[in-house]
Coordinates of C-alpha atoms in Angstrom, one line a residue:
M282 CA 100.4 46.0 212.2
I283 CA 103.1 44.2 210.2
K284 CA 105.8 42.6 212.4
A285 CA 107.5 40.2 209.9
L286 CA 108.2 40.1 206.2
I287 CA 108.8 36.9 204.3
L288 CA 110.6 37.2 200.9
D289 CA 111.3 34.7 198.2
V290 CA 114.7 35.1 196.6
D291 CA 114.8 34.1 192.9
G292 CA 112.5 36.4 190.9
V293 CA 111.9 38.7 193.9
L294 CA 115.3 39.7 195.3
T295 CA 116.9 38.8 191.9
D296 CA 115.7 39.0 188.4
G297 CA 115.3 35.3 188.3
T298 CA 118.4 34.7 186.2
I299 CA 120.7 31.9 187.3
T300 CA 124.2 32.4 185.9
Y301 CA 127.2 30.1 186.3
D302 CA 130.8 31.1 185.6
I303 CA 133.2 28.8 183.7
F304 CA 134.1 27.1 187.0
G305 CA 130.5 26.2 187.7
R306 CA 130.1 28.8 190.5
E307 CA 126.7 30.4 190.7
L308 CA 126.5 34.2 190.3
K309 CA 123.6 36.4 191.4
S310 CA 123.0 40.2 191.4
F311 CA 121.1 42.0 194.1
N312 CA 119.7 45.5 193.9
V313 CA 121.2 48.0 196.5
K314 CA 117.8 49.7 196.8
D315 CA 116.2 46.4 197.9
G316 CA 119.1 46.0 200.3
Y317 CA 118.5 49.4 201.9
G318 CA 114.8 48.6 202.1
I319 CA 115.6 45.5 204.1
V320 CA 117.9 47.4 206.4
R321 CA 115.1 50.0 206.8
A322 CA 112.5 47.3 207.6
L323 CA 114.8 45.7 210.2
N324 CA 115.4 49.2 211.8
T325 CA 111.7 49.7 211.9
G326 CA 111.3 46.5 213.9
I327 CA 110.1 44.2 211.0
E328 CA 111.7 40.8 211.2
V329 CA 112.8 39.9 207.6
I330 CA 112.7 36.3 206.7
L331 CA 114.0 34.7 203.5
I332 CA 112.4 31.4 202.3
S333 CA 113.8 30.0 199.0
G334 CA 113.3 26.8 197.2
R335 CA 116.9 26.8 196.1
F336 CA 120.2 26.9 198.0
S337 CA 122.9 29.5 197.3
S338 CA 125.8 30.5 199.5
I339 CA 125.7 33.9 197.8
V340 CA 122.2 34.5 199.3
E341 CA 123.5 33.5 202.8
K342 CA 126.5 35.9 202.5
R343 CA 124.5 38.9 201.1
F344 CA 121.6 38.8 203.5
R345 CA 123.7 38.1 206.6
E346 CA 125.7 41.2 205.9
L347 CA 122.4 43.1 205.8
G348 CA 121.4 41.8 209.2
V349 CA 118.9 39.1 208.2
T350 CA 119.2 36.1 210.5
R351 CA 116.3 33.9 209.4
I352 CA 117.4 32.5 206.0
Y353 CA 115.8 29.3 204.9
Q354 CA 117.0 27.7 201.7
G355 CA 116.1 24.5 199.8
V356 CA 112.5 24.7 201.1
S357 CA 110.0 22.8 199.1
D358 CA 107.0 23.4 201.4
K359 CA 107.0 27.1 202.2
L360 CA 103.7 27.0 204.0
S361 CA 104.8 24.4 206.5
L362 CA 107.9 26.4 207.3
Y363 CA 105.8 29.5 207.5
Q364 CA 103.6 27.9 210.2
E365 CA 106.8 27.0 212.2
V366 CA 108.2 30.5 212.0
K367 CA 104.9 32.1 212.9
R368 CA 104.8 30.0 216.0
E369 CA 108.4 30.7 216.9
L370 CA 107.8 34.5 216.6
S371 CA 104.3 34.3 218.3
L372 CA 102.7 36.1 215.4
N373 CA 99.4 35.7 213.6
D374 CA 98.8 35.8 209.9
A375 CA 97.6 39.4 210.0
Q376 CA 101.0 40.5 211.4
I377 CA 103.0 39.0 208.5
A378 CA 103.6 40.2 205.0
A379 CA 105.2 38.3 202.1
M380 CA 106.4 38.8 198.6
G381 CA 106.6 36.1 196.0
D382 CA 106.6 35.7 192.2
D383 CA 105.6 32.2 191.2
L384 CA 103.1 29.4 191.8
P385 CA 105.1 27.8 194.7
D386 CA 104.6 31.1 196.6
L387 CA 100.8 31.2 196.3
P388 CA 99.8 29.2 199.4
L389 CA 101.9 31.4 201.5
L390 CA 100.8 34.6 199.8
K391 CA 97.1 33.7 200.3
R392 CA 97.7 33.1 204.1
V393 CA 99.6 36.3 205.2
G394 CA 98.0 39.6 206.1
V395 CA 99.6 41.6 203.3
S396 CA 101.0 40.1 200.1
G397 CA 103.0 41.5 197.3
A398 CA 104.5 40.6 194.0
P399 CA 107.0 42.1 191.5
K400 CA 105.7 43.5 188.3
D401 CA 107.0 40.4 186.4
A402 CA 105.4 37.8 188.6
V403 CA 103.2 35.2 187.0
P404 CA 99.6 36.3 186.4
E405 CA 98.2 33.8 189.0
V406 CA 100.3 35.5 191.7
K407 CA 99.6 39.1 190.6
V408 CA 95.8 38.6 190.8
A409 CA 96.1 36.9 194.3
V410 CA 98.1 39.6 196.1
N411 CA 97.3 42.9 197.7
F412 CA 100.2 44.8 196.1
V413 CA 101.9 44.6 192.7
S414 CA 105.1 46.6 192.4
R415 CA 105.8 48.9 189.5
Y416 CA 109.2 47.2 189.3
P417 CA 110.3 43.7 188.3
G418 CA 112.1 41.3 190.6
G419 CA 115.6 42.3 191.5
K420 CA 115.0 45.8 190.3
G421 CA 113.6 47.6 193.3
A422 CA 110.3 45.6 193.8
V423 CA 111.2 44.7 197.4
R424 CA 112.1 48.2 198.3
E425 CA 108.8 49.6 196.9
F426 CA 106.9 46.9 198.9
I427 CA 108.8 47.7 202.1
D428 CA 108.2 51.4 201.7
Y429 CA 104.5 50.7 201.2
L430 CA 104.4 48.4 204.3
I431 CA 106.1 51.0 206.5
K432 CA 103.8 53.7 205.3
E433 CA 100.5 51.8 205.4
H434 CA 101.0 48.9 207.9
V435 CA 103.6 49.9 210.5
D436 CA 103.3 52.2 213.4
E437 CA 106.6 54.1 213.5
T438 CA 105.7 56.1 216.6

């Protein structure tokens, strides 16, 4: 049974585009369906964890408002952080799912119980995961993965 979900940000919760306004401020767009999926996961008892290689205050703001409390940004070694979080939550690999889109996500995706990728993930990731969404990153891929996890890997009773 899945008890935690780890999500990458850029390319998974966004379409991977990094946009700056004329003042140098970073802009990001998030899909409301993905947001609802995250709230649904939290309400089902799944701990949602964000691990991103980049730092963005926008990510912090958006996901705190959805109720996500474990937000790790600027992480170069996602697997080491995964081991720490797994110990903190007293979980094993089989109880954790993750979604990523690019090569830095592969070590983590190969370790968890259920792994997923957006439709536009790099080929090496798509062949390594259990679930490939019909949707690209930032366009509902996370929502589809969460719906799948709840249906197939969570006991809602």
